Short mmCIF file of C-alpha atoms in Angstrom, two decimals:
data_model
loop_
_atom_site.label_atom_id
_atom_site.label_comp_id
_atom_site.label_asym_id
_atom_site.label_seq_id
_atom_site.Cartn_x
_atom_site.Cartn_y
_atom_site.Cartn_z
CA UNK O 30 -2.91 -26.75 4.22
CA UNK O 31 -4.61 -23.69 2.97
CA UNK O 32 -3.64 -20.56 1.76
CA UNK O 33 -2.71 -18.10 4.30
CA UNK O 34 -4.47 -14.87 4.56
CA UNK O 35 -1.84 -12.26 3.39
CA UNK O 36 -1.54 -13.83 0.21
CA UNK O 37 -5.35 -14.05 -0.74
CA UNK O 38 -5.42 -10.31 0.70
CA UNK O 39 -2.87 -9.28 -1.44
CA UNK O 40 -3.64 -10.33 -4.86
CA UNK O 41 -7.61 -9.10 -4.18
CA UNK O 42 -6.02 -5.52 -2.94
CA UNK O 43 -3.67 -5.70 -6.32
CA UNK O 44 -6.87 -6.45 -8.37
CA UNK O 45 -8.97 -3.59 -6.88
CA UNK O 46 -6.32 -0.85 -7.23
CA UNK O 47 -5.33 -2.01 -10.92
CA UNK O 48 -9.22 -3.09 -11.89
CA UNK O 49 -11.16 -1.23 -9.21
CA UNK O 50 -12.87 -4.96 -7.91
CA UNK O 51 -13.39 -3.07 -4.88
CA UNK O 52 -16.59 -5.77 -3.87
CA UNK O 53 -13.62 -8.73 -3.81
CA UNK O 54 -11.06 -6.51 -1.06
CA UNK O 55 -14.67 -5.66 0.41
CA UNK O 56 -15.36 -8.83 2.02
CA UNK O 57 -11.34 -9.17 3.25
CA UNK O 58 -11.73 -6.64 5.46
CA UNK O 59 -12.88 -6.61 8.83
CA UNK O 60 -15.52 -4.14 10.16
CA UNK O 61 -13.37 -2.30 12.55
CA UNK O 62 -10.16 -2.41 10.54
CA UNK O 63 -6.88 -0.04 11.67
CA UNK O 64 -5.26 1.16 8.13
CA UNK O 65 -1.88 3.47 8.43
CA UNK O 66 -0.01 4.24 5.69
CA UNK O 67 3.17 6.47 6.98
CA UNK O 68 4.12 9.23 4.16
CA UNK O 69 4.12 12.56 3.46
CA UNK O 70 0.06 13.17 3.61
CA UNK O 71 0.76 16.73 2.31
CA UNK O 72 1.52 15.66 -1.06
CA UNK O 73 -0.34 11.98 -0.89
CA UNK O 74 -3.75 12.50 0.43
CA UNK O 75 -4.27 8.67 0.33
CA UNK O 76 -1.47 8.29 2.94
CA UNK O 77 -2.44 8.80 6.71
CA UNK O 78 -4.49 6.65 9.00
CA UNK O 79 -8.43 5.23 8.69
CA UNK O 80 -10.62 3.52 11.06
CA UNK O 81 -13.06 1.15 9.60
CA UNK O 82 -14.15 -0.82 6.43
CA UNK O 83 -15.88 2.54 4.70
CA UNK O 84 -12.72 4.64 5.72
CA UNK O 85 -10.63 1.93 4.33
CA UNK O 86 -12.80 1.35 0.76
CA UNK O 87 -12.62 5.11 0.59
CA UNK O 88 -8.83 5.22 0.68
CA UNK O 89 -8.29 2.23 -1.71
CA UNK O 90 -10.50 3.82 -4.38
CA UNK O 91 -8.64 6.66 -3.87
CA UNK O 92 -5.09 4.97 -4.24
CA UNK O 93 -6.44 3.00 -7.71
CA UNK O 94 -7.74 6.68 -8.80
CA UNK O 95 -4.13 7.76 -8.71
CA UNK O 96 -1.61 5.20 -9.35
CA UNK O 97 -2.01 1.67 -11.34
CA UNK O 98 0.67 -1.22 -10.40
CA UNK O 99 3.11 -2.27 -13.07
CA UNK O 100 4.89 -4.47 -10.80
CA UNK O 101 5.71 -5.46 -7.18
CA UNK O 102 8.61 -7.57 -5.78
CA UNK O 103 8.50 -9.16 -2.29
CA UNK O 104 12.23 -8.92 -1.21
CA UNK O 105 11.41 -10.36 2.25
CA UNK O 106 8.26 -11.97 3.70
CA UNK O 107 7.32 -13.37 7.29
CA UNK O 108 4.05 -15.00 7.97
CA UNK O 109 2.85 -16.00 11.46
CA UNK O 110 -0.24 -17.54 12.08
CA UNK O 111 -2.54 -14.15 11.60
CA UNK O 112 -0.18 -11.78 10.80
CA UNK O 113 2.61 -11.16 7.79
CA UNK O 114 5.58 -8.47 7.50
CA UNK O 115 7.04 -8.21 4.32
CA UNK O 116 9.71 -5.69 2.37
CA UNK O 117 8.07 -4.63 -1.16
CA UNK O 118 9.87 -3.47 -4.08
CA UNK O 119 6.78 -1.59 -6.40
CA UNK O 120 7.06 0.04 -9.55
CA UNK O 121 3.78 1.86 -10.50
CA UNK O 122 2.22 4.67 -12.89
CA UNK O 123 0.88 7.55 -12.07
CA UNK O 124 -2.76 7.57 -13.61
CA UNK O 125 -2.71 10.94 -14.26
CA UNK O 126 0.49 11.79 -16.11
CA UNK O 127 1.31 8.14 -16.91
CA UNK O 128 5.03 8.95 -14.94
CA UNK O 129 6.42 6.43 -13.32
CA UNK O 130 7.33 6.00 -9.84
CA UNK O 131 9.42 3.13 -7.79
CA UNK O 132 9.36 2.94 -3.76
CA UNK O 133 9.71 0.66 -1.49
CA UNK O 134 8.18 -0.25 1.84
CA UNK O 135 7.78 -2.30 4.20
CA UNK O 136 4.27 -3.70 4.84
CA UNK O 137 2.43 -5.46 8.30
CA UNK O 138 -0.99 -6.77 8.47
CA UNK O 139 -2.91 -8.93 11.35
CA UNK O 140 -6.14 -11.00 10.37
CA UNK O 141 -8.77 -12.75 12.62
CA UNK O 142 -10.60 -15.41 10.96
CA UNK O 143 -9.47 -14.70 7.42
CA UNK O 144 -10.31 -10.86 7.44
CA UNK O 145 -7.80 -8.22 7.96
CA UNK O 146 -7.70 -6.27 11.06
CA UNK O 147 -4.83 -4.17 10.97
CA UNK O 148 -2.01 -3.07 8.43
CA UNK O 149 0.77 -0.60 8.69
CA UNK O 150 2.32 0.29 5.72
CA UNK O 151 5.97 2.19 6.32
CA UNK O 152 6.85 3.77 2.66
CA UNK O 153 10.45 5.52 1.64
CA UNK O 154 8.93 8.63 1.92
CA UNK O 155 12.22 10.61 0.68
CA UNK O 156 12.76 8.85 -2.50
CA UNK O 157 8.94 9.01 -3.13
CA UNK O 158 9.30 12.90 -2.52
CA UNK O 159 11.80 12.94 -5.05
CA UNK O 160 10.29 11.55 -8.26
CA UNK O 161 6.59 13.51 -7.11
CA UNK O 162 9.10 16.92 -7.62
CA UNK O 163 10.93 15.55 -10.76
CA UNK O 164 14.12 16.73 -8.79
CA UNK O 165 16.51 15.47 -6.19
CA UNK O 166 16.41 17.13 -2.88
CA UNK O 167 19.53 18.47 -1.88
CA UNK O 168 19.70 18.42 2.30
CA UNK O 169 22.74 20.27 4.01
CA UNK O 170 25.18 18.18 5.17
CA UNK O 171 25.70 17.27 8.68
CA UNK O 172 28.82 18.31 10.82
CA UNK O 173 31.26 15.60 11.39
#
């Protein structure tokens, strides 16, 4: 049996964000890929939608230029025969001020012969909003 795409894709994506290999996640992704990560693009510029390999390239680089991966749990994984949803549990470090910052999300890619063609990355945005201010947010609270 051989190794299913997701988790090839994953440990080359890990490797080019902590030790920019960006030539290895290169070659994983396909020439029209659909990249969406949903968050606050206001205060992440990295988050938002891209179209294409370049696009794509572009935003990793930009992602390993501002955070570095300490650690990341899979809580929940589902693999189908070119496509995997999984619930992520990441601790990483801000490059910049060496903070550190814990979110989770949930995470869905599609692949066509070995190559990833879509992925759609859901993060929680409030809690993420909250350690980029160093403060919690305080939202009024709703009627009963």
């Amino acid at each position: 049996m051989t190794e299913h795409s997701f988790w090839r894709f994953s440990r080359t994506l890990h490797r080019a964000i902590n030790d920019r290999h960006f030539e290895d996640i290169e070659a994983l992704l396909d020439e029209d890929v659909d990249w969406t990560l949903y968050g606050p693009i206001d205060m992440f510029p990295f988050l938002g939608t891209r179209h294409g390999k370049r696009a794509v390239l572009d935003v990793i680089r930009e992602i390993s230029d501002n955070v570095q991966i300490r650690r990341f749990d899979r809580e929940t994984t589902m693999l189908g025969v070119d496509s995997a949803a999984s619930m992520l549990r990441c601790s990483l470090t801000a490059r910049e001020s060496h903070k550190s910052i814990s979110l989770r999300a949930a995470q869905f890619a599609q692949f066509k012969a070995g190559r990833l063609i879509s992925m759609r990355v859901l993060v929680d945005t409030f809690d993420l909003v909250e350690q980029a201010l160093g403060r919690q947010i305080h939202l009024p609270k709703m009627a009963n």
